[in-house]
Amino acid sequence: MTGVLSSQEIRGLIASAALTATPEIIDAQIQPASLDLRLGTVAYRVRASFLAGEGRTVAERIAEFEMHRVDLTKGAVLEKGCVYVVPLMESLALPHGIQAVANAKSSTGRLDLLTRTITDGGVEFDRIAPGYNGPLYAEICPRSFSVLVRPGMRLNQIRFRLGGAALSDEELRTLHAETPLVNGTAVIDDGLGFSVDLAPSQGTLVGYRAKPHTGVIDLDLIGHYDPADFWEEVHSSDGRIILDPGAFYILVSREAVTIPPAYAAEMAPYLAMVGEFRVHYAGFFDPGFGHADAGGQGSRGVLEVRCHEAPFVLEHGQVVGRLVYEKMSHIPETLYGREIKSNYQGQGLKLSKHFKS
């Protein structure tokens, strides 16, 4: 059956040795429609980001670009502005026809911690060809904050797919008519569009902007840090803000989104023609996100925004991204939300789990 593989099918990949790891994969890594990947014991500081390229291995390219090695076994700091490649504990031996796509986890993206998966012979980030057999690596570039990491930390995740799974716009309209995917009018054009909320129902707080000079964030510490030490509040009383080039913002979607149990979704960037900015580095939405039966009642999408070349005026209701919905091959045994103690079910404007709320 075609579609995104569910948690129980991921367990099947593990049982058949299509998905292996040292040490073995633990249950906590298995999400409704993805598997969390774990950092290994060493980070290679490299001169620049790279892809292995056809016929080349990542290990060969590390040998070309390595500056020094960082032992992670007792914890080590990955410094802001530097590029690191970390071998992951997991490896793949994908069956023919099963492809994979990787993405940063939500908390990773909300820290502006650019994390992408690379593979031997790879010509794209985060895209793994059907039948791939080999190791996995994480390329990590802390953009706003230096971070303390240890082996086994889970910064990115991988989703498996058999055949075509994406819904057409017509199928998306039908699904929305049966089970509303957003509150309000659905903007459907090559996926489900979503817009930015810059006119909150209460107060003037619309987002956060990362401070340029901060301390280190230990990724193991949950609910630990004072947001004021790392973030400036962004307020608006007229439904607009001006994005500064190079700055990183946490904003929130105007729409409350629902992912029904038989579907998954991935956030994709909107057309570059609408503005000089990028939205959302962490793109997976699991089955049950925002779904009433999983404790959601609709959840906002958190937007991780970075402005590029020139200052840009962002206005309330401006469409800034889209969700591509995909069919699940089977409904997962557990849904995003209460059953797996998900951090962001029912969320609004929210920083990563490392900060006090």
mmCIF file of C-alpha atoms in Angstrom:
data_model
loop_
_atom_site.group_PDB
_atom_site.id
_atom_site.type_symbol
_atom_site.label_atom_id
_atom_site.label_comp_id
_atom_site.label_asym_id
_atom_site.label_seq_id
_atom_site.Cartn_x
_atom_site.Cartn_y
_atom_site.Cartn_z
ATOM 1 C CA MET A 1 0.000 0.000 0.000
ATOM 2 C CA THR A 2 1.503 3.326 -1.086
ATOM 3 C CA GLY A 3 2.014 6.302 1.186
ATOM 4 C CA VAL A 4 4.112 7.511 4.105
ATOM 5 C CA LEU A 5 5.118 4.614 6.340
ATOM 6 C CA SER A 6 3.579 4.543 9.814
ATOM 7 C CA SER A 7 5.217 3.783 13.152
ATOM 8 C CA GLN A 8 4.352 0.096 12.923
ATOM 9 C CA GLU A 9 5.880 -0.139 9.447
ATOM 10 C CA ILE A 10 9.010 1.623 10.676
ATOM 11 C CA ARG A 11 9.256 -1.135 13.282
ATOM 12 C CA GLY A 12 9.020 -3.566 10.372
ATOM 13 C CA LEU A 13 11.986 -1.881 8.669
ATOM 14 C CA ILE A 14 13.957 -2.302 11.886
ATOM 15 C CA ALA A 15 12.987 -5.961 12.184
ATOM 16 C CA SER A 16 14.064 -6.641 8.581
ATOM 17 C CA ALA A 17 17.405 -4.811 9.071
ATOM 18 C CA ALA A 18 16.505 -2.191 6.461
ATOM 19 C CA LEU A 19 17.071 0.243 9.310
ATOM 20 C CA THR A 20 19.931 -0.511 11.701
ATOM 21 C CA ALA A 21 21.868 1.356 14.357
ATOM 22 C CA THR A 22 24.683 1.084 16.872
ATOM 23 C CA PRO A 23 23.537 1.099 19.628
ATOM 24 C CA GLU A 24 20.133 -0.350 18.757
ATOM 25 C CA ILE A 25 17.149 1.873 18.004
ATOM 26 C CA ILE A 26 14.947 2.573 21.023
ATOM 27 C CA ASP A 27 11.158 2.959 21.123
ATOM 28 C CA ALA A 28 11.398 6.649 22.018
ATOM 29 C CA GLN A 29 12.846 7.373 18.556
ATOM 30 C CA ILE A 30 9.784 6.065 16.733
ATOM 31 C CA GLN A 31 7.242 8.790 15.972
ATOM 32 C CA PRO A 32 3.832 8.362 14.277
ATOM 33 C CA ALA A 33 5.276 8.876 10.783
ATOM 34 C CA SER A 34 9.028 9.246 11.258
ATOM 35 C CA LEU A 35 12.100 8.085 13.120
ATOM 36 C CA ASP A 36 14.328 10.363 15.181
ATOM 37 C CA LEU A 37 18.022 10.120 14.257
ATOM 38 C CA ARG A 38 20.779 10.214 16.877
ATOM 39 C CA LEU A 39 24.145 11.966 16.872
ATOM 40 C CA GLY A 40 27.225 9.780 17.052
ATOM 41 C CA THR A 41 30.364 10.352 19.101
ATOM 42 C CA VAL A 42 32.386 12.739 16.921
ATOM 43 C CA ALA A 43 31.771 15.986 15.034
ATOM 44 C CA TYR A 44 33.989 17.044 12.135
ATOM 45 C CA ARG A 45 34.462 20.789 11.810
ATOM 46 C CA VAL A 46 34.568 21.426 8.074
ATOM 47 C CA ARG A 47 35.442 24.454 5.981
ATOM 48 C CA ALA A 48 32.124 24.548 4.166
ATOM 49 C CA SER A 49 28.855 22.769 3.653
ATOM 50 C CA PHE A 50 28.985 20.069 0.969
ATOM 51 C CA LEU A 51 27.163 17.214 -0.711
ATOM 52 C CA ALA A 52 28.995 13.965 -1.411
ATOM 53 C CA GLY A 53 28.042 13.915 -5.104
ATOM 54 C CA GLU A 54 27.567 10.928 -7.364
ATOM 55 C CA GLY A 55 30.099 8.171 -6.815
ATOM 56 C CA ARG A 56 31.641 9.861 -3.767
ATOM 57 C CA THR A 57 31.314 9.057 -0.067
ATOM 58 C CA VAL A 58 30.824 11.539 2.733
ATOM 59 C CA ALA A 59 33.946 10.142 4.423
ATOM 60 C CA GLU A 60 35.992 11.052 1.342
ATOM 61 C CA ARG A 61 34.631 14.579 1.337
ATOM 62 C CA ILE A 62 35.249 15.005 5.077
ATOM 63 C CA ALA A 63 38.888 14.159 4.416
ATOM 64 C CA GLU A 64 38.971 17.047 1.916
ATOM 65 C CA PHE A 65 37.288 19.664 4.081
ATOM 66 C CA GLU A 66 38.013 18.682 7.691
ATOM 67 C CA MET A 67 39.596 21.321 9.906
ATOM 68 C CA HIS A 68 39.518 19.436 13.207
ATOM 69 C CA ARG A 69 37.516 16.823 15.128
ATOM 70 C CA VAL A 70 35.394 17.345 18.216
ATOM 71 C CA ASP A 71 34.885 14.487 20.677
ATOM 72 C CA LEU A 72 31.243 14.559 21.763
ATOM 73 C CA THR A 73 31.388 11.770 24.349
ATOM 74 C CA LYS A 74 31.555 14.108 27.343
ATOM 75 C CA GLY A 75 29.575 16.876 25.691
ATOM 76 C CA ALA A 76 30.974 19.566 23.410
ATOM 77 C CA VAL A 77 29.970 22.968 22.087
ATOM 78 C CA LEU A 78 29.135 23.439 18.416
ATOM 79 C CA GLU A 79 29.867 27.093 17.795
ATOM 80 C CA LYS A 80 27.602 29.582 16.097
ATOM 81 C CA GLY A 81 28.540 30.191 12.475
ATOM 82 C CA CYS A 82 30.587 27.003 12.075
ATOM 83 C CA VAL A 83 29.735 23.937 9.977
ATOM 84 C CA TYR A 84 29.998 20.422 11.409
ATOM 85 C CA VAL A 85 29.375 16.948 10.020
ATOM 86 C CA VAL A 86 28.356 14.295 12.552
ATOM 87 C CA PRO A 87 28.038 10.584 11.670
ATOM 88 C CA LEU A 88 24.676 9.361 12.910
ATOM 89 C CA MET A 89 24.083 6.130 14.813
ATOM 90 C CA GLU A 90 21.569 4.917 12.213
ATOM 91 C CA SER A 91 22.242 3.368 8.804
ATOM 92 C CA LEU A 92 19.939 2.369 5.945
ATOM 93 C CA ALA A 93 19.546 -0.568 3.593
ATOM 94 C CA LEU A 94 16.323 0.564 1.959
ATOM 95 C CA PRO A 95 14.253 -1.922 -0.027
ATOM 96 C CA HIS A 96 13.672 -1.116 -3.677
ATOM 97 C CA GLY A 97 10.877 1.411 -4.051
ATOM 98 C CA ILE A 98 11.127 2.910 -0.566
ATOM 99 C CA GLN A 99 12.569 6.404 -0.496
ATOM 100 C CA ALA A 100 13.237 8.625 2.495
ATOM 101 C CA VAL A 101 13.183 12.302 3.325
ATOM 102 C CA ALA A 102 14.748 13.895 6.394
ATOM 103 C CA ASN A 103 14.109 17.131 8.228
ATOM 104 C CA ALA A 104 15.075 18.960 11.392
ATOM 105 C CA LYS A 105 12.928 18.325 14.451
ATOM 106 C CA SER A 106 10.717 21.169 15.639
ATOM 107 C CA SER A 107 12.912 22.159 18.582
ATOM 108 C CA THR A 108 15.979 22.140 16.317
ATOM 109 C CA GLY A 109 14.401 24.527 13.843
ATOM 110 C CA ARG A 110 13.165 26.864 16.573
ATOM 111 C CA LEU A 111 16.757 27.310 17.735
ATOM 112 C CA ASP A 112 17.847 28.281 14.197
ATOM 113 C CA LEU A 113 20.040 25.191 14.253
ATOM 114 C CA LEU A 114 20.377 24.348 10.570
ATOM 115 C CA THR A 115 20.503 20.540 10.489
ATOM 116 C CA ARG A 116 20.410 18.565 7.247
ATOM 117 C CA THR A 117 20.993 14.917 6.393
ATOM 118 C CA ILE A 118 23.618 13.920 3.842
ATOM 119 C CA THR A 119 24.415 10.511 2.381
ATOM 120 C CA ASP A 120 27.036 8.776 0.290
ATOM 121 C CA GLY A 121 26.461 9.634 -3.370
ATOM 122 C CA GLY A 122 23.911 12.249 -2.373
ATOM 123 C CA VAL A 123 23.158 15.167 -4.687
ATOM 124 C CA GLU A 124 20.459 16.767 -2.476
ATOM 125 C CA PHE A 125 20.150 17.550 1.204
ATOM 126 C CA ASP A 126 17.540 15.572 3.130
ATOM 127 C CA ARG A 127 16.505 13.456 0.123
ATOM 128 C CA ILE A 128 17.474 9.785 0.131
ATOM 129 C CA ALA A 129 17.017 7.711 -3.014
ATOM 130 C CA PRO A 130 15.064 4.427 -3.118
ATOM 131 C CA GLY A 131 17.270 1.466 -2.297
ATOM 132 C CA TYR A 132 19.990 3.553 -0.603
ATOM 133 C CA ASN A 133 22.403 1.369 1.354
ATOM 134 C CA GLY A 134 24.860 3.160 3.591
ATOM 135 C CA PRO A 135 25.508 5.470 6.525
ATOM 136 C CA LEU A 136 23.750 8.708 7.433
ATOM 137 C CA TYR A 137 25.333 11.982 8.484
ATOM 138 C CA ALA A 138 23.993 15.216 9.926
ATOM 139 C CA GLU A 139 25.387 18.509 8.723
ATOM 140 C CA ILE A 140 24.882 21.004 11.549
ATOM 141 C CA CYS A 141 25.348 24.762 11.386
ATOM 142 C CA PRO A 142 24.234 26.740 14.452
ATOM 143 C CA ARG A 143 22.999 30.041 13.037
ATOM 144 C CA SER A 144 21.883 32.042 16.089
ATOM 145 C CA PHE A 145 23.099 30.215 19.213
ATOM 146 C CA SER A 146 26.060 28.004 20.089
ATOM 147 C CA VAL A 147 24.795 24.670 21.443
ATOM 148 C CA LEU A 148 26.110 21.945 23.751
ATOM 149 C CA VAL A 149 25.514 18.478 22.285
ATOM 150 C CA ARG A 150 26.147 14.878 23.321
ATOM 151 C CA PRO A 151 25.965 11.491 21.575
ATOM 152 C CA GLY A 152 22.429 10.195 21.214
ATOM 153 C CA MET A 153 20.811 13.635 20.917
ATOM 154 C CA ARG A 154 18.050 13.712 18.323
ATOM 155 C CA LEU A 155 18.205 16.821 16.136
ATOM 156 C CA ASN A 156 16.667 15.505 12.926
ATOM 157 C CA GLN A 157 14.222 12.861 11.795
ATOM 158 C CA ILE A 158 13.554 10.692 8.780
ATOM 159 C CA ARG A 159 10.307 9.783 7.048
ATOM 160 C CA PHE A 160 9.858 6.830 4.676
ATOM 161 C CA ARG A 161 7.576 6.701 1.659
ATOM 162 C CA LEU A 162 6.421 3.989 -0.753
ATOM 163 C CA GLY A 163 5.259 5.370 -4.087
ATOM 164 C CA GLY A 164 3.517 8.677 -4.626
ATOM 165 C CA ALA A 165 1.744 10.002 -1.577
ATOM 166 C CA ALA A 166 1.087 13.722 -2.074
ATOM 167 C CA LEU A 167 -2.507 14.869 -2.388
ATOM 168 C CA SER A 168 -3.535 16.859 -5.442
ATOM 169 C CA ASP A 169 -5.297 20.170 -4.906
ATOM 170 C CA GLU A 170 -8.581 18.502 -5.838
ATOM 171 C CA GLU A 171 -8.035 15.749 -3.252
ATOM 172 C CA LEU A 172 -7.057 18.381 -0.692
ATOM 173 C CA ARG A 173 -10.285 20.329 -1.306
ATOM 174 C CA THR A 174 -12.301 17.134 -0.866
ATOM 175 C CA LEU A 175 -10.503 16.298 2.379
ATOM 176 C CA HIS A 176 -11.013 19.836 3.703
ATOM 177 C CA ALA A 177 -14.741 19.578 2.937
ATOM 178 C CA GLU A 178 -14.916 16.335 4.932
ATOM 179 C CA THR A 179 -12.557 17.298 7.766
ATOM 180 C CA PRO A 180 -11.658 21.006 7.971
ATOM 181 C CA LEU A 181 -7.877 21.341 7.763
ATOM 182 C CA VAL A 182 -7.790 24.986 8.837
ATOM 183 C CA ASN A 183 -10.158 27.297 10.629
ATOM 184 C CA GLY A 184 -11.502 29.804 8.142
ATOM 185 C CA THR A 185 -11.051 29.800 4.384
ATOM 186 C CA ALA A 186 -8.644 27.243 2.937
ATOM 187 C CA VAL A 187 -6.209 28.682 0.380
ATOM 188 C CA ILE A 188 -5.379 25.648 -1.764
ATOM 189 C CA ASP A 189 -2.843 26.084 -4.556
ATOM 190 C CA ASP A 190 -0.126 23.447 -4.878
ATOM 191 C CA GLY A 191 -0.815 22.564 -1.239
ATOM 192 C CA LEU A 192 -2.560 24.303 1.638
ATOM 193 C CA GLY A 193 -1.391 27.892 2.030
ATOM 194 C CA PHE A 194 -0.905 29.475 5.429
ATOM 195 C CA SER A 195 -0.368 33.060 6.447
ATOM 196 C CA VAL A 196 1.343 34.971 9.241
ATOM 197 C CA ASP A 197 -0.487 36.294 12.314
ATOM 198 C CA LEU A 198 0.595 39.859 13.104
ATOM 199 C CA ALA A 199 -2.691 40.990 14.689
ATOM 200 C CA PRO A 200 -3.214 38.841 17.795
ATOM 201 C CA SER A 201 -6.603 38.846 19.504
ATOM 202 C CA GLN A 202 -4.949 39.952 22.751
ATOM 203 C CA GLY A 203 -1.936 42.202 23.251
ATOM 204 C CA THR A 204 0.698 43.199 20.698
ATOM 205 C CA LEU A 205 3.262 40.371 21.012
ATOM 206 C CA VAL A 206 3.609 38.769 17.558
ATOM 207 C CA GLY A 207 6.960 37.005 17.748
ATOM 208 C CA TYR A 208 10.531 36.809 18.925
ATOM 209 C CA ARG A 209 13.844 37.820 17.367
ATOM 210 C CA ALA A 210 17.067 36.051 18.282
ATOM 211 C CA LYS A 211 19.601 38.194 20.126
ATOM 212 C CA PRO A 212 22.991 38.368 18.373
ATOM 213 C CA HIS A 213 25.306 37.704 21.354
ATOM 214 C CA THR A 214 24.172 35.072 23.838
ATOM 215 C CA GLY A 215 25.414 32.178 25.929
ATOM 216 C CA VAL A 216 25.443 28.486 25.067
ATOM 217 C CA ILE A 217 22.247 26.398 25.034
ATOM 218 C CA ASP A 218 22.559 22.878 26.472
ATOM 219 C CA LEU A 219 20.108 20.869 24.378
ATOM 220 C CA ASP A 220 19.437 18.474 27.262
ATOM 221 C CA LEU A 221 17.994 21.219 29.479
ATOM 222 C CA ILE A 222 14.204 21.500 29.085
ATOM 223 C CA GLY A 223 12.267 24.507 30.379
ATOM 224 C CA HIS A 224 15.545 25.867 31.729
ATOM 225 C CA TYR A 225 16.456 29.137 30.034
ATOM 226 C CA ASP A 226 14.958 32.587 30.492
ATOM 227 C CA PRO A 227 13.712 33.682 27.055
ATOM 228 C CA ALA A 228 14.863 37.255 27.747
ATOM 229 C CA ASP A 229 18.492 36.103 27.736
ATOM 230 C CA PHE A 230 18.221 34.865 24.149
ATOM 231 C CA TRP A 231 15.252 36.579 22.507
ATOM 232 C CA GLU A 232 13.854 40.056 21.971
ATOM 233 C CA GLU A 233 10.081 40.318 21.897
ATOM 234 C CA VAL A 234 8.590 41.598 18.635
ATOM 235 C CA HIS A 235 5.451 43.711 19.020
ATOM 236 C CA SER A 236 3.097 45.165 16.453
ATOM 237 C CA SER A 237 0.075 47.401 16.844
ATOM 238 C CA ASP A 238 -0.589 47.946 13.143
ATOM 239 C CA GLY A 239 -0.431 44.402 11.738
ATOM 240 C CA ARG A 240 3.030 44.655 10.206
ATOM 241 C CA ILE A 241 6.698 44.258 11.063
ATOM 242 C CA ILE A 242 9.903 44.953 9.169
ATOM 243 C CA LEU A 243 12.253 42.005 8.895
ATOM 244 C CA ASP A 244 15.948 42.848 9.213
ATOM 245 C CA PRO A 245 18.373 41.113 6.843
ATOM 246 C CA GLY A 246 20.177 38.268 8.561
ATOM 247 C CA ALA A 247 17.912 38.273 11.623
ATOM 248 C CA PHE A 248 16.023 35.177 12.778
ATOM 249 C CA TYR A 249 12.419 35.370 13.938
ATOM 250 C CA ILE A 250 9.886 33.056 15.558
ATOM 251 C CA LEU A 251 6.384 33.952 14.361
ATOM 252 C CA VAL A 252 3.110 32.021 14.175
ATOM 253 C CA SER A 253 0.556 31.172 11.515
ATOM 254 C CA ARG A 254 -2.824 32.888 11.499
ATOM 255 C CA GLU A 255 -4.498 29.557 10.766
ATOM 256 C CA ALA A 256 -4.995 26.705 13.211
ATOM 257 C CA VAL A 257 -4.013 23.569 11.310
ATOM 258 C CA THR A 258 -5.285 19.988 11.577
ATOM 259 C CA ILE A 259 -3.574 16.844 10.289
ATOM 260 C CA PRO A 260 -6.106 13.967 10.282
ATOM 261 C CA PRO A 261 -4.824 10.543 11.466
ATOM 262 C CA ALA A 262 -4.665 9.040 7.962
ATOM 263 C CA TYR A 263 -2.402 11.830 6.659
ATOM 264 C CA ALA A 264 0.954 13.474 7.240
ATOM 265 C CA ALA A 265 2.171 16.838 5.999
ATOM 266 C CA GLU A 266 5.383 18.650 5.201
ATOM 267 C CA MET A 267 5.862 22.400 5.269
ATOM 268 C CA ALA A 268 7.339 23.719 2.067
ATOM 269 C CA PRO A 269 8.654 27.230 1.385
ATOM 270 C CA TYR A 270 6.391 29.582 -0.523
ATOM 271 C CA LEU A 271 7.353 31.072 -3.863
ATOM 272 C CA ALA A 272 10.450 33.239 -3.617
ATOM 273 C CA MET A 273 8.676 35.983 -5.582
ATOM 274 C CA VAL A 274 6.549 36.970 -2.578
ATOM 275 C CA GLY A 275 9.471 38.242 -0.536
ATOM 276 C CA GLU A 276 13.108 38.056 0.437
ATOM 277 C CA PHE A 277 12.758 35.617 3.299
ATOM 278 C CA ARG A 278 12.634 31.933 4.106
ATOM 279 C CA VAL A 279 10.038 30.306 6.350
ATOM 280 C CA HIS A 280 10.387 27.120 8.363
ATOM 281 C CA TYR A 281 13.451 24.927 8.574
ATOM 282 C CA ALA A 282 11.644 22.059 10.361
ATOM 283 C CA GLY A 283 8.975 20.722 8.098
ATOM 284 C CA PHE A 284 7.241 17.538 9.304
ATOM 285 C CA PHE A 285 3.705 17.575 10.670
ATOM 286 C CA ASP A 286 2.694 14.199 12.074
ATOM 287 C CA PRO A 287 -0.703 12.486 11.914
ATOM 288 C CA GLY A 288 -2.839 13.842 14.742
ATOM 289 C CA PHE A 289 -1.214 17.299 14.883
ATOM 290 C CA GLY A 290 -3.984 19.687 15.877
ATOM 291 C CA HIS A 291 -6.550 16.869 15.705
ATOM 292 C CA ALA A 292 -9.307 16.925 18.311
ATOM 293 C CA ASP A 293 -9.050 13.199 19.127
ATOM 294 C CA ALA A 294 -5.349 13.682 19.916
ATOM 295 C CA GLY A 295 -5.891 16.708 22.140
ATOM 296 C CA GLY A 296 -5.299 19.324 19.495
ATOM 297 C CA GLN A 297 -8.445 21.295 18.562
ATOM 298 C CA GLY A 298 -6.323 22.858 15.824
ATOM 299 C CA SER A 299 -2.706 23.952 16.339
ATOM 300 C CA ARG A 300 -0.914 26.946 14.894
ATOM 301 C CA GLY A 301 2.146 26.443 12.749
ATOM 302 C CA VAL A 302 5.260 28.065 14.201
ATOM 303 C CA LEU A 303 7.184 29.967 11.539
ATOM 304 C CA GLU A 304 10.967 30.144 11.598
ATOM 305 C CA VAL A 305 11.727 33.156 9.465
ATOM 306 C CA ARG A 306 15.017 34.492 8.169
ATOM 307 C CA CYS A 307 15.186 37.598 5.993
ATOM 308 C CA HIS A 308 17.748 37.659 3.186
ATOM 309 C CA GLU A 309 18.984 40.541 1.077
ATOM 310 C CA ALA A 310 16.935 43.592 2.038
ATOM 311 C CA PRO A 311 14.622 44.739 4.823
ATOM 312 C CA PHE A 312 11.146 43.409 4.102
ATOM 313 C CA VAL A 313 7.704 44.489 5.321
ATOM 314 C CA LEU A 314 5.695 41.486 6.478
ATOM 315 C CA GLU A 315 1.970 42.137 6.889
ATOM 316 C CA HIS A 316 -0.812 40.360 8.750
ATOM 317 C CA GLY A 317 -2.473 37.679 6.639
ATOM 318 C CA GLN A 318 0.330 37.534 4.075
ATOM 319 C CA VAL A 319 0.657 33.996 2.718
ATOM 320 C CA VAL A 320 4.165 32.820 3.593
ATOM 321 C CA GLY A 321 4.193 29.052 3.103
ATOM 322 C CA ARG A 322 2.254 25.931 2.245
ATOM 323 C CA LEU A 323 1.592 22.507 3.652
ATOM 324 C CA VAL A 324 1.835 19.516 1.332
ATOM 325 C CA TYR A 325 -0.435 16.760 2.626
ATOM 326 C CA GLU A 326 0.424 13.115 2.030
ATOM 327 C CA LYS A 327 -1.493 9.900 2.517
ATOM 328 C CA MET A 328 -0.299 7.477 5.180
ATOM 329 C CA SER A 329 0.033 3.868 4.051
ATOM 330 C CA HIS A 330 -1.636 2.937 7.354
ATOM 331 C CA ILE A 331 -2.988 4.951 10.275
ATOM 332 C CA PRO A 332 -0.238 4.992 12.946
ATOM 333 C CA GLU A 333 -0.671 3.066 16.186
ATOM 334 C CA THR A 334 -0.056 6.312 18.076
ATOM 335 C CA LEU A 335 -0.866 9.866 17.037
ATOM 336 C CA TYR A 336 0.953 13.125 17.623
ATOM 337 C CA GLY A 337 -0.250 14.552 20.909
ATOM 338 C CA ARG A 338 -1.265 13.026 24.191
ATOM 339 C CA GLU A 339 -0.212 9.460 23.469
ATOM 340 C CA ILE A 340 3.454 10.323 22.969
ATOM 341 C CA LYS A 341 3.582 13.461 25.152
ATOM 342 C CA SER A 342 4.316 15.729 22.204
ATOM 343 C CA ASN A 343 5.703 19.144 23.124
ATOM 344 C CA TYR A 344 3.775 21.301 20.688
ATOM 345 C CA GLN A 345 0.224 19.930 20.488
ATOM 346 C CA GLY A 346 -2.333 22.726 20.707
ATOM 347 C CA GLN A 347 0.418 25.309 20.349
ATOM 348 C CA GLY A 348 0.273 28.996 19.596
ATOM 349 C CA LEU A 349 3.299 31.301 19.456
ATOM 350 C CA LYS A 350 5.866 29.168 21.257
ATOM 351 C CA LEU A 351 9.647 29.020 21.579
ATOM 352 C CA SER A 352 11.495 25.706 21.720
ATOM 353 C CA LYS A 353 11.048 23.441 24.730
ATOM 354 C CA HIS A 354 14.386 24.604 26.199
ATOM 355 C CA PHE A 355 12.887 27.906 27.377
ATOM 356 C CA LYS A 356 10.689 28.673 30.345
ATOM 357 C CA SER A 357 7.127 29.374 29.319
#
